[in-house]
Amino acid sequence: MLPGSDTCQVWWARTADARDELLAVLPAAERDRHRAYVRANDRALYLVAHALTRLLLAERLEQPPADIVFSRVCVHCGADHGKPLLPGSGWETSLSHSGGWVAVALAAGHPVGVDVEWIDRALDVESLRDTVLAQAEQRVLAAGPPEGFFTYWCRKEALLKATGDGLAISPARLRVSGPAEPARLLDWTVPGRPAPLVRLTDLRPDPDHVGCVAILTDRDVTVTEHDGSALLAKT
Ligand SMILES: CC(C)(COP(=O)(O)OP(=O)(O)OC[C@H]1O[C@@H](n2cnc3c(N)ncnc32)[C@H](O)[C@@H]1OP(=O)(O)O)[C@@H](O)C(=O)NCCC(=O)NCCS
């Protein structure tokens, strides 16, 4: 994959890939954040996601993984907690973790957002309906299996991660295609912000997780999936 090409790679890894040796590829600030997680699963997800992101970028930027510096300026308040960016590098990246999976997306030149969600079948979907879904989406969901909620959620979160807004924009302001249809943005009603041009691609790492990757472009993009566990095992 070369900078400027219309491809996006999604790399998958698991919590089971976490090993203390991977801490060596994180800078001190990320090692501190890792240590601060109380739950073992959260700590493992954090380590795997950040180590994989850094190893993938280190190869492409020809830099030691721990030396890569991300800018994380929030587009809403300017604080240091926004989308991780590598200005001037030609590379765009996004990471997500949920349940047992980590996904890291890499794109060359096009902003990218990835989301993976564990399908929590005990979740009270009703209580989140109005926050996440537009009216038309609520009608589609009511006519199908409740797991469709997670497909809507992933498509919207991937898009809002690609734009860098995150959940500072209410997902209910977006309308995407129904779970049974190919992923597409249908409507975007965010005051003062034109709808982004976006390609959405659904991901399905296993029957208990759904995912989506969003690439901000009007061009056709090829999404390929890769084994991040194998890469981590070599480190
Ligand atoms: C980004 C966000 C959607 C992530 O949701 P999540 O389901 O909890 O977590 P995921 O595993 O999918 O993604 C987390 C990763 O997204 C990335 N991220 C954080 N903020 C982001 C943003 N605004 N846009 C894109 N990506 C973002 C980070 O890499 C983060 O991982 P890290 O903190 O370990 O580095 C959510 O945390 C969010 O919306 N945060 C911002 C809220 C906000 O902007 N509030 C107003 C601030 S003024």
PDB file of C-alpha atoms and ligand atoms in Angstrom:
ATOM      1  CA  MET A   1       0.000   0.000   0.000  1.00  0.00           C
ATOM      2  CA  LEU A   2       1.489   3.337  -1.048  1.00  0.00           C
ATOM      3  CA  PRO A   3       0.583   6.837   0.159  1.00  0.00           C
ATOM      4  CA  GLY A   4      -2.141   8.195  -2.143  1.00  0.00           C
ATOM      5  CA  SER A   5      -3.514   4.787  -3.131  1.00  0.00           C
ATOM      6  CA  ASP A   6      -7.212   3.942  -2.810  1.00  0.00           C
ATOM      7  CA  THR A   7      -6.706   1.077  -0.405  1.00  0.00           C
ATOM      8  CA  CYS A   8      -7.358   0.603   3.271  1.00  0.00           C
ATOM      9  CA  GLN A   9      -5.961  -2.168   5.441  1.00  0.00           C
ATOM     10  CA  VAL A  10      -7.717  -3.470   8.538  1.00  0.00           C
ATOM     11  CA  TRP A  11      -5.487  -5.440  10.898  1.00  0.00           C
ATOM     12  CA  TRP A  12      -7.083  -7.742  13.494  1.00  0.00           C
ATOM     13  CA  ALA A  13      -5.637  -8.914  16.803  1.00  0.00           C
ATOM     14  CA  ARG A  14      -6.939 -10.436  20.050  1.00  0.00           C
ATOM     15  CA  THR A  15      -6.583  -9.739  23.767  1.00  0.00           C
ATOM     16  CA  ALA A  16      -4.695 -13.043  23.964  1.00  0.00           C
ATOM     17  CA  ASP A  17      -1.878 -11.403  21.945  1.00  0.00           C
ATOM     18  CA  ALA A  18      -0.968  -9.164  24.903  1.00  0.00           C
ATOM     19  CA  ARG A  19       2.538  -9.879  26.241  1.00  0.00           C
ATOM     20  CA  ASP A  20       4.786  -7.757  28.465  1.00  0.00           C
ATOM     21  CA  GLU A  21       7.419  -7.653  25.672  1.00  0.00           C
ATOM     22  CA  LEU A  22       5.036  -5.441  23.649  1.00  0.00           C
ATOM     23  CA  LEU A  23       5.364  -2.668  26.245  1.00  0.00           C
ATOM     24  CA  ALA A  24       8.763  -1.890  24.719  1.00  0.00           C
ATOM     25  CA  VAL A  25       7.118  -0.480  21.583  1.00  0.00           C
ATOM     26  CA  LEU A  26       5.016   2.037  23.560  1.00  0.00           C
ATOM     27  CA  PRO A  27       6.305   5.467  24.673  1.00  0.00           C
ATOM     28  CA  ALA A  28       6.337   6.229  28.419  1.00  0.00           C
ATOM     29  CA  ALA A  29       2.978   8.066  28.357  1.00  0.00           C
ATOM     30  CA  GLU A  30       1.216   5.060  26.811  1.00  0.00           C
ATOM     31  CA  ARG A  31       2.909   2.666  29.238  1.00  0.00           C
ATOM     32  CA  ASP A  32       1.521   4.835  32.071  1.00  0.00           C
ATOM     33  CA  ARG A  33      -1.974   4.753  30.565  1.00  0.00           C
ATOM     34  CA  HIS A  34      -1.717   0.985  30.167  1.00  0.00           C
ATOM     35  CA  ARG A  35      -0.748   0.584  33.820  1.00  0.00           C
ATOM     36  CA  ALA A  36      -3.704   2.714  34.933  1.00  0.00           C
ATOM     37  CA  TYR A  37      -6.354   0.311  33.578  1.00  0.00           C
ATOM     38  CA  VAL A  38      -7.881  -1.650  36.446  1.00  0.00           C
ATOM     39  CA  ARG A  39      -9.445  -4.521  34.499  1.00  0.00           C
ATOM     40  CA  ALA A  40      -7.069  -7.037  32.928  1.00  0.00           C
ATOM     41  CA  ASN A  41      -9.100  -7.251  29.702  1.00  0.00           C
ATOM     42  CA  ASP A  42      -9.027  -3.445  29.232  1.00  0.00           C
ATOM     43  CA  ARG A  43      -5.266  -3.419  29.852  1.00  0.00           C
ATOM     44  CA  ALA A  44      -4.746  -6.166  27.286  1.00  0.00           C
ATOM     45  CA  LEU A  45      -6.922  -4.421  24.681  1.00  0.00           C
ATOM     46  CA  TYR A  46      -5.053  -1.160  25.163  1.00  0.00           C
ATOM     47  CA  LEU A  47      -1.624  -2.789  24.866  1.00  0.00           C
ATOM     48  CA  VAL A  48      -2.508  -4.835  21.790  1.00  0.00           C
ATOM     49  CA  ALA A  49      -4.194  -1.905  20.000  1.00  0.00           C
ATOM     50  CA  HIS A  50      -1.413   0.583  20.587  1.00  0.00           C
ATOM     51  CA  ALA A  51       1.453  -1.856  19.993  1.00  0.00           C
ATOM     52  CA  LEU A  52      -0.104  -3.018  16.718  1.00  0.00           C
ATOM     53  CA  THR A  53      -0.734   0.559  15.537  1.00  0.00           C
ATOM     54  CA  ARG A  54       2.853   1.552  16.306  1.00  0.00           C
ATOM     55  CA  LEU A  55       4.412  -1.534  14.708  1.00  0.00           C
ATOM     56  CA  LEU A  56       2.423  -1.035  11.493  1.00  0.00           C
ATOM     57  CA  LEU A  57       3.341   2.633  11.275  1.00  0.00           C
ATOM     58  CA  ALA A  58       6.987   2.111  12.268  1.00  0.00           C
ATOM     59  CA  GLU A  59       7.507  -0.037   9.189  1.00  0.00           C
ATOM     60  CA  ARG A  60       5.911   2.555   6.915  1.00  0.00           C
ATOM     61  CA  LEU A  61       7.462   5.670   8.468  1.00  0.00           C
ATOM     62  CA  GLU A  62      10.839   3.979   9.005  1.00  0.00           C
ATOM     63  CA  GLN A  63      10.931   5.132  12.630  1.00  0.00           C
ATOM     64  CA  PRO A  64      11.229   3.221  15.920  1.00  0.00           C
ATOM     65  CA  PRO A  65       7.639   2.471  17.065  1.00  0.00           C
ATOM     66  CA  ALA A  66       7.935   4.252  20.423  1.00  0.00           C
ATOM     67  CA  ASP A  67       9.220   7.450  18.718  1.00  0.00           C
ATOM     68  CA  ILE A  68       6.106   8.051  16.579  1.00  0.00           C
ATOM     69  CA  VAL A  69       4.323  11.188  17.795  1.00  0.00           C
ATOM     70  CA  PHE A  70       0.592  11.560  17.218  1.00  0.00           C
ATOM     71  CA  SER A  71      -1.247  14.843  17.319  1.00  0.00           C
ATOM     72  CA  ARG A  72      -4.502  14.401  19.265  1.00  0.00           C
ATOM     73  CA  VAL A  73      -6.062  17.860  19.091  1.00  0.00           C
ATOM     74  CA  CYS A  74      -9.820  17.626  19.693  1.00  0.00           C
ATOM     75  CA  VAL A  75     -11.732  19.272  16.801  1.00  0.00           C
ATOM     76  CA  HIS A  76     -14.348  20.499  19.283  1.00  0.00           C
ATOM     77  CA  CYS A  77     -12.362  21.965  22.197  1.00  0.00           C
ATOM     78  CA  GLY A  78      -8.682  21.914  21.171  1.00  0.00           C
ATOM     79  CA  ALA A  79      -7.673  19.687  24.127  1.00  0.00           C
ATOM     80  CA  ASP A  80      -5.298  16.774  23.700  1.00  0.00           C
ATOM     81  CA  HIS A  81      -7.871  13.954  23.524  1.00  0.00           C
ATOM     82  CA  GLY A  82      -8.978  13.888  19.864  1.00  0.00           C
ATOM     83  CA  LYS A  83      -8.406  11.594  16.926  1.00  0.00           C
ATOM     84  CA  PRO A  84      -4.771  10.413  16.669  1.00  0.00           C
ATOM     85  CA  LEU A  85      -3.249  12.028  13.555  1.00  0.00           C
ATOM     86  CA  LEU A  86       0.147  12.020  11.850  1.00  0.00           C
ATOM     87  CA  PRO A  87       0.166  15.382  10.048  1.00  0.00           C
ATOM     88  CA  GLY A  88       2.348  15.515   6.936  1.00  0.00           C
ATOM     89  CA  SER A  89       3.033  11.762   6.885  1.00  0.00           C
ATOM     90  CA  GLY A  90       0.472  10.808   4.238  1.00  0.00           C
ATOM     91  CA  TRP A  91      -0.853   8.093   6.590  1.00  0.00           C
ATOM     92  CA  GLU A  92      -4.182   7.958   8.382  1.00  0.00           C
ATOM     93  CA  THR A  93      -5.009   5.480  11.112  1.00  0.00           C
ATOM     94  CA  SER A  94      -7.769   4.510  13.511  1.00  0.00           C
ATOM     95  CA  LEU A  95      -8.063   1.876  16.212  1.00  0.00           C
ATOM     96  CA  SER A  96     -10.942   0.234  18.026  1.00  0.00           C
ATOM     97  CA  HIS A  97     -11.288  -2.402  20.717  1.00  0.00           C
ATOM     98  CA  SER A  98     -14.271  -4.281  22.073  1.00  0.00           C
ATOM     99  CA  GLY A  99     -14.863  -7.695  23.645  1.00  0.00           C
ATOM    100  CA  GLY A 100     -11.971  -9.851  22.510  1.00  0.00           C
ATOM    101  CA  TRP A 101     -10.964  -7.957  19.378  1.00  0.00           C
ATOM    102  CA  VAL A 102      -8.722  -5.103  18.345  1.00  0.00           C
ATOM    103  CA  ALA A 103      -8.987  -3.547  14.878  1.00  0.00           C
ATOM    104  CA  VAL A 104      -6.438  -1.128  13.456  1.00  0.00           C
ATOM    105  CA  ALA A 105      -7.200   0.586  10.136  1.00  0.00           C
ATOM    106  CA  LEU A 106      -4.531   2.166   7.949  1.00  0.00           C
ATOM    107  CA  ALA A 107      -5.235   4.290   4.903  1.00  0.00           C
ATOM    108  CA  ALA A 108      -2.990   6.266   2.642  1.00  0.00           C
ATOM    109  CA  GLY A 109      -4.164   9.839   2.315  1.00  0.00           C
ATOM    110  CA  HIS A 110      -7.869   9.404   3.123  1.00  0.00           C
ATOM    111  CA  PRO A 111      -9.153   9.963   6.685  1.00  0.00           C
ATOM    112  CA  VAL A 112     -10.258   6.643   8.164  1.00  0.00           C
ATOM    113  CA  GLY A 113     -12.314   5.487  11.131  1.00  0.00           C
ATOM    114  CA  VAL A 114     -12.815   1.934  12.344  1.00  0.00           C
ATOM    115  CA  ASP A 115     -15.174   0.544  14.930  1.00  0.00           C
ATOM    116  CA  VAL A 116     -15.670  -2.951  16.326  1.00  0.00           C
ATOM    117  CA  GLU A 117     -18.391  -3.867  18.812  1.00  0.00           C
ATOM    118  CA  TRP A 118     -19.067  -6.997  20.791  1.00  0.00           C
ATOM    119  CA  ILE A 119     -22.742  -7.918  20.298  1.00  0.00           C
ATOM    120  CA  ASP A 120     -23.941  -7.678  23.883  1.00  0.00           C
ATOM    121  CA  ARG A 121     -27.223  -9.594  23.583  1.00  0.00           C
ATOM    122  CA  ALA A 122     -28.196  -8.558  27.141  1.00  0.00           C
ATOM    123  CA  LEU A 123     -27.916  -4.832  26.310  1.00  0.00           C
ATOM    124  CA  ASP A 124     -31.114  -2.838  26.749  1.00  0.00           C
ATOM    125  CA  VAL A 125     -31.234  -1.625  23.136  1.00  0.00           C
ATOM    126  CA  GLU A 126     -34.582   0.130  23.765  1.00  0.00           C
ATOM    127  CA  SER A 127     -32.933   2.545  26.203  1.00  0.00           C
ATOM    128  CA  LEU A 128     -30.344   3.652  23.604  1.00  0.00           C
ATOM    129  CA  ARG A 129     -32.649   3.799  20.571  1.00  0.00           C
ATOM    130  CA  ASP A 130     -33.361   7.536  20.629  1.00  0.00           C
ATOM    131  CA  THR A 131     -29.719   8.471  21.295  1.00  0.00           C
ATOM    132  CA  VAL A 132     -28.296   6.400  18.456  1.00  0.00           C
ATOM    133  CA  LEU A 133     -30.950   5.961  15.787  1.00  0.00           C
ATOM    134  CA  ALA A 134     -32.878   8.318  13.502  1.00  0.00           C
ATOM    135  CA  GLN A 135     -36.660   7.781  13.401  1.00  0.00           C
ATOM    136  CA  ALA A 136     -36.561   5.844  10.095  1.00  0.00           C
ATOM    137  CA  GLU A 137     -33.814   3.573  11.469  1.00  0.00           C
ATOM    138  CA  GLN A 138     -35.878   2.839  14.570  1.00  0.00           C
ATOM    139  CA  ARG A 139     -38.706   1.588  12.345  1.00  0.00           C
ATOM    140  CA  VAL A 140     -36.320  -0.697  10.399  1.00  0.00           C
ATOM    141  CA  LEU A 141     -34.807  -2.037  13.631  1.00  0.00           C
ATOM    142  CA  ALA A 142     -38.234  -2.780  15.125  1.00  0.00           C
ATOM    143  CA  ALA A 143     -38.997  -5.028  12.132  1.00  0.00           C
ATOM    144  CA  GLY A 144     -35.763  -7.049  12.370  1.00  0.00           C
ATOM    145  CA  PRO A 145     -33.520  -8.779  14.915  1.00  0.00           C
ATOM    146  CA  PRO A 146     -32.271  -6.526  17.788  1.00  0.00           C
ATOM    147  CA  GLU A 147     -28.630  -7.304  16.866  1.00  0.00           C
ATOM    148  CA  GLY A 148     -29.167  -4.896  13.946  1.00  0.00           C
ATOM    149  CA  PHE A 149     -28.641  -2.136  16.513  1.00  0.00           C
ATOM    150  CA  PHE A 150     -24.924  -2.955  16.646  1.00  0.00           C
ATOM    151  CA  THR A 151     -24.579  -2.714  12.861  1.00  0.00           C
ATOM    152  CA  TYR A 152     -26.119   0.767  12.938  1.00  0.00           C
ATOM    153  CA  TRP A 153     -23.918   1.703  15.886  1.00  0.00           C
ATOM    154  CA  CYS A 154     -20.679   0.546  14.210  1.00  0.00           C
ATOM    155  CA  ARG A 155     -21.407   2.248  10.899  1.00  0.00           C
ATOM    156  CA  LYS A 156     -22.107   5.549  12.640  1.00  0.00           C
ATOM    157  CA  GLU A 157     -19.201   5.370  15.068  1.00  0.00           C
ATOM    158  CA  ALA A 158     -16.763   4.462  12.264  1.00  0.00           C
ATOM    159  CA  LEU A 159     -17.914   7.507  10.288  1.00  0.00           C
ATOM    160  CA  LEU A 160     -17.722   9.842  13.304  1.00  0.00           C
ATOM    161  CA  LYS A 161     -14.229   8.523  14.058  1.00  0.00           C
ATOM    162  CA  ALA A 162     -13.161   9.164  10.458  1.00  0.00           C
ATOM    163  CA  THR A 163     -14.331  12.791  10.687  1.00  0.00           C
ATOM    164  CA  GLY A 164     -12.632  13.125  14.103  1.00  0.00           C
ATOM    165  CA  ASP A 165     -15.877  14.183  15.801  1.00  0.00           C
ATOM    166  CA  GLY A 166     -16.446  11.021  17.777  1.00  0.00           C
ATOM    167  CA  LEU A 167     -19.597  11.062  19.863  1.00  0.00           C
ATOM    168  CA  ALA A 168     -19.447  14.854  20.187  1.00  0.00           C
ATOM    169  CA  ILE A 169     -21.946  14.608  17.293  1.00  0.00           C
ATOM    170  CA  SER A 170     -25.087  12.686  18.167  1.00  0.00           C
ATOM    171  CA  PRO A 171     -25.270   9.495  16.070  1.00  0.00           C
ATOM    172  CA  ALA A 172     -29.038  10.093  15.765  1.00  0.00           C
ATOM    173  CA  ARG A 173     -28.197  13.020  13.426  1.00  0.00           C
ATOM    174  CA  LEU A 174     -26.915  10.525  10.857  1.00  0.00           C
ATOM    175  CA  ARG A 175     -28.971   8.048   8.886  1.00  0.00           C
ATOM    176  CA  VAL A 176     -27.273   4.989   7.410  1.00  0.00           C
ATOM    177  CA  SER A 177     -28.635   2.055   5.417  1.00  0.00           C
ATOM    178  CA  GLY A 178     -30.380  -0.793   7.256  1.00  0.00           C
ATOM    179  CA  PRO A 179     -28.476  -3.811   8.634  1.00  0.00           C
ATOM    180  CA  ALA A 180     -29.629  -6.044   5.743  1.00  0.00           C
ATOM    181  CA  GLU A 181     -28.289  -3.613   3.108  1.00  0.00           C
ATOM    182  CA  PRO A 182     -24.760  -2.663   2.061  1.00  0.00           C
ATOM    183  CA  ALA A 183     -23.415   0.077   4.326  1.00  0.00           C
ATOM    184  CA  ARG A 184     -24.099   3.620   3.076  1.00  0.00           C
ATOM    185  CA  LEU A 185     -24.566   7.070   4.559  1.00  0.00           C
ATOM    186  CA  LEU A 186     -28.090   8.215   3.625  1.00  0.00           C
ATOM    187  CA  ASP A 187     -28.517  11.435   5.545  1.00  0.00           C
ATOM    188  CA  TRP A 188     -26.459  13.801   7.716  1.00  0.00           C
ATOM    189  CA  THR A 189     -28.232  16.590   9.579  1.00  0.00           C
ATOM    190  CA  VAL A 190     -25.459  18.332  11.477  1.00  0.00           C
ATOM    191  CA  PRO A 191     -25.954  22.124  11.580  1.00  0.00           C
ATOM    192  CA  GLY A 192     -23.169  24.038   9.800  1.00  0.00           C
ATOM    193  CA  ARG A 193     -21.456  20.897   8.542  1.00  0.00           C
ATOM    194  CA  PRO A 194     -21.926  19.532   5.010  1.00  0.00           C
ATOM    195  CA  ALA A 195     -22.316  15.765   4.694  1.00  0.00           C
ATOM    196  CA  PRO A 196     -18.929  14.069   4.221  1.00  0.00           C
ATOM    197  CA  LEU A 197     -18.229  11.888   1.201  1.00  0.00           C
ATOM    198  CA  VAL A 198     -17.677   8.450   2.664  1.00  0.00           C
ATOM    199  CA  ARG A 199     -17.247   4.801   1.766  1.00  0.00           C
ATOM    200  CA  LEU A 200     -18.457   2.437   4.481  1.00  0.00           C
ATOM    201  CA  THR A 201     -17.443  -1.240   4.585  1.00  0.00           C
ATOM    202  CA  ASP A 202     -18.895  -3.678   7.125  1.00  0.00           C
ATOM    203  CA  LEU A 203     -16.567  -6.085   8.938  1.00  0.00           C
ATOM    204  CA  ARG A 204     -17.424  -9.360  10.697  1.00  0.00           C
ATOM    205  CA  PRO A 205     -14.485 -10.775  12.670  1.00  0.00           C
ATOM    206  CA  ASP A 206     -16.721 -13.490  14.190  1.00  0.00           C
ATOM    207  CA  PRO A 207     -20.445 -14.122  14.877  1.00  0.00           C
ATOM    208  CA  ASP A 208     -20.257 -12.256  18.225  1.00  0.00           C
ATOM    209  CA  HIS A 209     -18.708  -9.031  16.916  1.00  0.00           C
ATOM    210  CA  VAL A 210     -19.538  -6.552  14.165  1.00  0.00           C
ATOM    211  CA  GLY A 211     -17.368  -3.837  12.736  1.00  0.00           C
ATOM    212  CA  CYS A 212     -17.214  -1.140  10.114  1.00  0.00           C
ATOM    213  CA  VAL A 213     -14.512   0.934   8.474  1.00  0.00           C
ATOM    214  CA  ALA A 214     -15.272   4.400   7.070  1.00  0.00           C
ATOM    215  CA  ILE A 215     -12.999   6.106   4.542  1.00  0.00           C
ATOM    216  CA  LEU A 216     -13.626   9.750   3.660  1.00  0.00           C
ATOM    217  CA  THR A 217     -13.518   9.761  -0.133  1.00  0.00           C
ATOM    218  CA  ASP A 218     -15.873   9.540  -3.098  1.00  0.00           C
ATOM    219  CA  ARG A 219     -13.521   7.086  -4.831  1.00  0.00           C
ATOM    220  CA  ASP A 220     -13.833   3.314  -4.745  1.00  0.00           C
ATOM    221  CA  VAL A 221     -11.579   1.974  -2.018  1.00  0.00           C
ATOM    222  CA  THR A 222     -10.362  -1.590  -1.660  1.00  0.00           C
ATOM    223  CA  VAL A 223     -10.461  -2.801   1.947  1.00  0.00           C
ATOM    224  CA  THR A 224      -8.206  -5.738   2.815  1.00  0.00           C
ATOM    225  CA  GLU A 225      -8.074  -7.591   6.153  1.00  0.00           C
ATOM    226  CA  HIS A 226      -4.864  -8.846   7.786  1.00  0.00           C
ATOM    227  CA  ASP A 227      -3.623 -10.956  10.689  1.00  0.00           C
ATOM    228  CA  GLY A 228      -2.248  -8.579  13.306  1.00  0.00           C
ATOM    229  CA  SER A 229      -1.756 -11.423  15.791  1.00  0.00           C
ATOM    230  CA  ALA A 230       0.950 -12.907  13.565  1.00  0.00           C
ATOM    231  CA  LEU A 231       2.727  -9.552  13.388  1.00  0.00           C
ATOM    232  CA  LEU A 232       2.598  -9.119  17.182  1.00  0.00           C
ATOM    233  CA  ALA A 233       3.885 -12.656  17.750  1.00  0.00           C
ATOM    234  CA  LYS A 234       7.072 -11.786  15.808  1.00  0.00           C
ATOM    235  CA  THR A 235       7.872  -8.889  18.169  1.00  0.00           C
TER     236      THR A 235
HETATM  237  C1  LIG B   1     -13.880   8.191  19.921  1.00  0.00           C
HETATM  238  C2  LIG B   1     -14.979   7.415  20.596  1.00  0.00           C
HETATM  239  C3  LIG B   1     -16.175   7.365  19.647  1.00  0.00           C
HETATM  240  C4  LIG B   1     -14.407   6.033  20.920  1.00  0.00           C
HETATM  241  O1  LIG B   1     -15.372   5.165  21.359  1.00  0.00           O
HETATM  242  P1  LIG B   1     -15.169   3.733  22.052  1.00  0.00           P
HETATM  243  O2  LIG B   1     -16.201   2.825  21.459  1.00  0.00           O
HETATM  244  O3  LIG B   1     -15.169   3.927  23.503  1.00  0.00           O
HETATM  245  O4  LIG B   1     -13.737   3.200  21.738  1.00  0.00           O
HETATM  246  P2  LIG B   1     -13.000   2.550  20.486  1.00  0.00           P
HETATM  247  O5  LIG B   1     -12.226   1.412  21.034  1.00  0.00           O
HETATM  248  O6  LIG B   1     -13.866   2.263  19.313  1.00  0.00           O
HETATM  249  O7  LIG B   1     -11.989   3.721  20.026  1.00  0.00           O
HETATM  250  C5  LIG B   1     -11.111   4.302  20.922  1.00  0.00           C
HETATM  251  C6  LIG B   1     -10.026   5.018  20.149  1.00  0.00           C
HETATM  252  O8  LIG B   1     -10.569   5.979  19.253  1.00  0.00           O
HETATM  253  C7  LIG B   1      -9.591   7.009  19.067  1.00  0.00           C
HETATM  254  N1  LIG B   1     -10.250   8.306  19.244  1.00  0.00           N
HETATM  255  C8  LIG B   1     -10.413   9.040  20.364  1.00  0.00           C
HETATM  256  N2  LIG B   1     -11.089  10.176  20.076  1.00  0.00           N
HETATM  257  C9  LIG B   1     -11.353  10.142  18.753  1.00  0.00           C
HETATM  258  C10 LIG B   1     -12.023  11.037  17.870  1.00  0.00           C
HETATM  259  N3  LIG B   1     -12.575  12.181  18.289  1.00  0.00           N
HETATM  260  N4  LIG B   1     -12.111  10.686  16.561  1.00  0.00           N
HETATM  261  C11 LIG B   1     -11.575   9.535  16.120  1.00  0.00           C
HETATM  262  N5  LIG B   1     -10.935   8.653  16.919  1.00  0.00           N
HETATM  263  C12 LIG B   1     -10.830   8.958  18.218  1.00  0.00           C
HETATM  264  C13 LIG B   1      -8.461   6.766  20.074  1.00  0.00           C
HETATM  265  O9  LIG B   1      -7.397   6.133  19.398  1.00  0.00           O
HETATM  266  C14 LIG B   1      -9.122   5.818  21.054  1.00  0.00           C
HETATM  267  O10 LIG B   1      -8.249   4.919  21.672  1.00  0.00           O
HETATM  268  P3  LIG B   1      -7.186   5.412  22.768  1.00  0.00           P
HETATM  269  O11 LIG B   1      -7.870   6.410  23.620  1.00  0.00           O
HETATM  270  O12 LIG B   1      -6.786   4.148  23.459  1.00  0.00           O
HETATM  271  O13 LIG B   1      -6.071   6.022  21.962  1.00  0.00           O
HETATM  272  C15 LIG B   1     -15.468   8.093  21.906  1.00  0.00           C
HETATM  273  O14 LIG B   1     -14.510   7.864  22.907  1.00  0.00           O
HETATM  274  C16 LIG B   1     -15.646   9.579  21.734  1.00  0.00           C
HETATM  275  O15 LIG B   1     -16.550  10.002  21.054  1.00  0.00           O
HETATM  276  N6  LIG B   1     -14.789  10.400  22.318  1.00  0.00           N
HETATM  277  C17 LIG B   1     -14.813  11.829  22.085  1.00  0.00           C
HETATM  278  C18 LIG B   1     -15.985  12.501  22.772  1.00  0.00           C
HETATM  279  C19 LIG B   1     -15.881  13.985  22.558  1.00  0.00           C
HETATM  280  O16 LIG B   1     -15.379  14.449  21.575  1.00  0.00           O
HETATM  281  N7  LIG B   1     -16.378  14.733  23.513  1.00  0.00           N
HETATM  282  C20 LIG B   1     -16.268  16.148  23.443  1.00  0.00           C
HETATM  283  C21 LIG B   1     -14.886  16.552  23.859  1.00  0.00           C
HETATM  284  S1  LIG B   1     -14.718  18.298  23.961  1.00  0.00           S
END
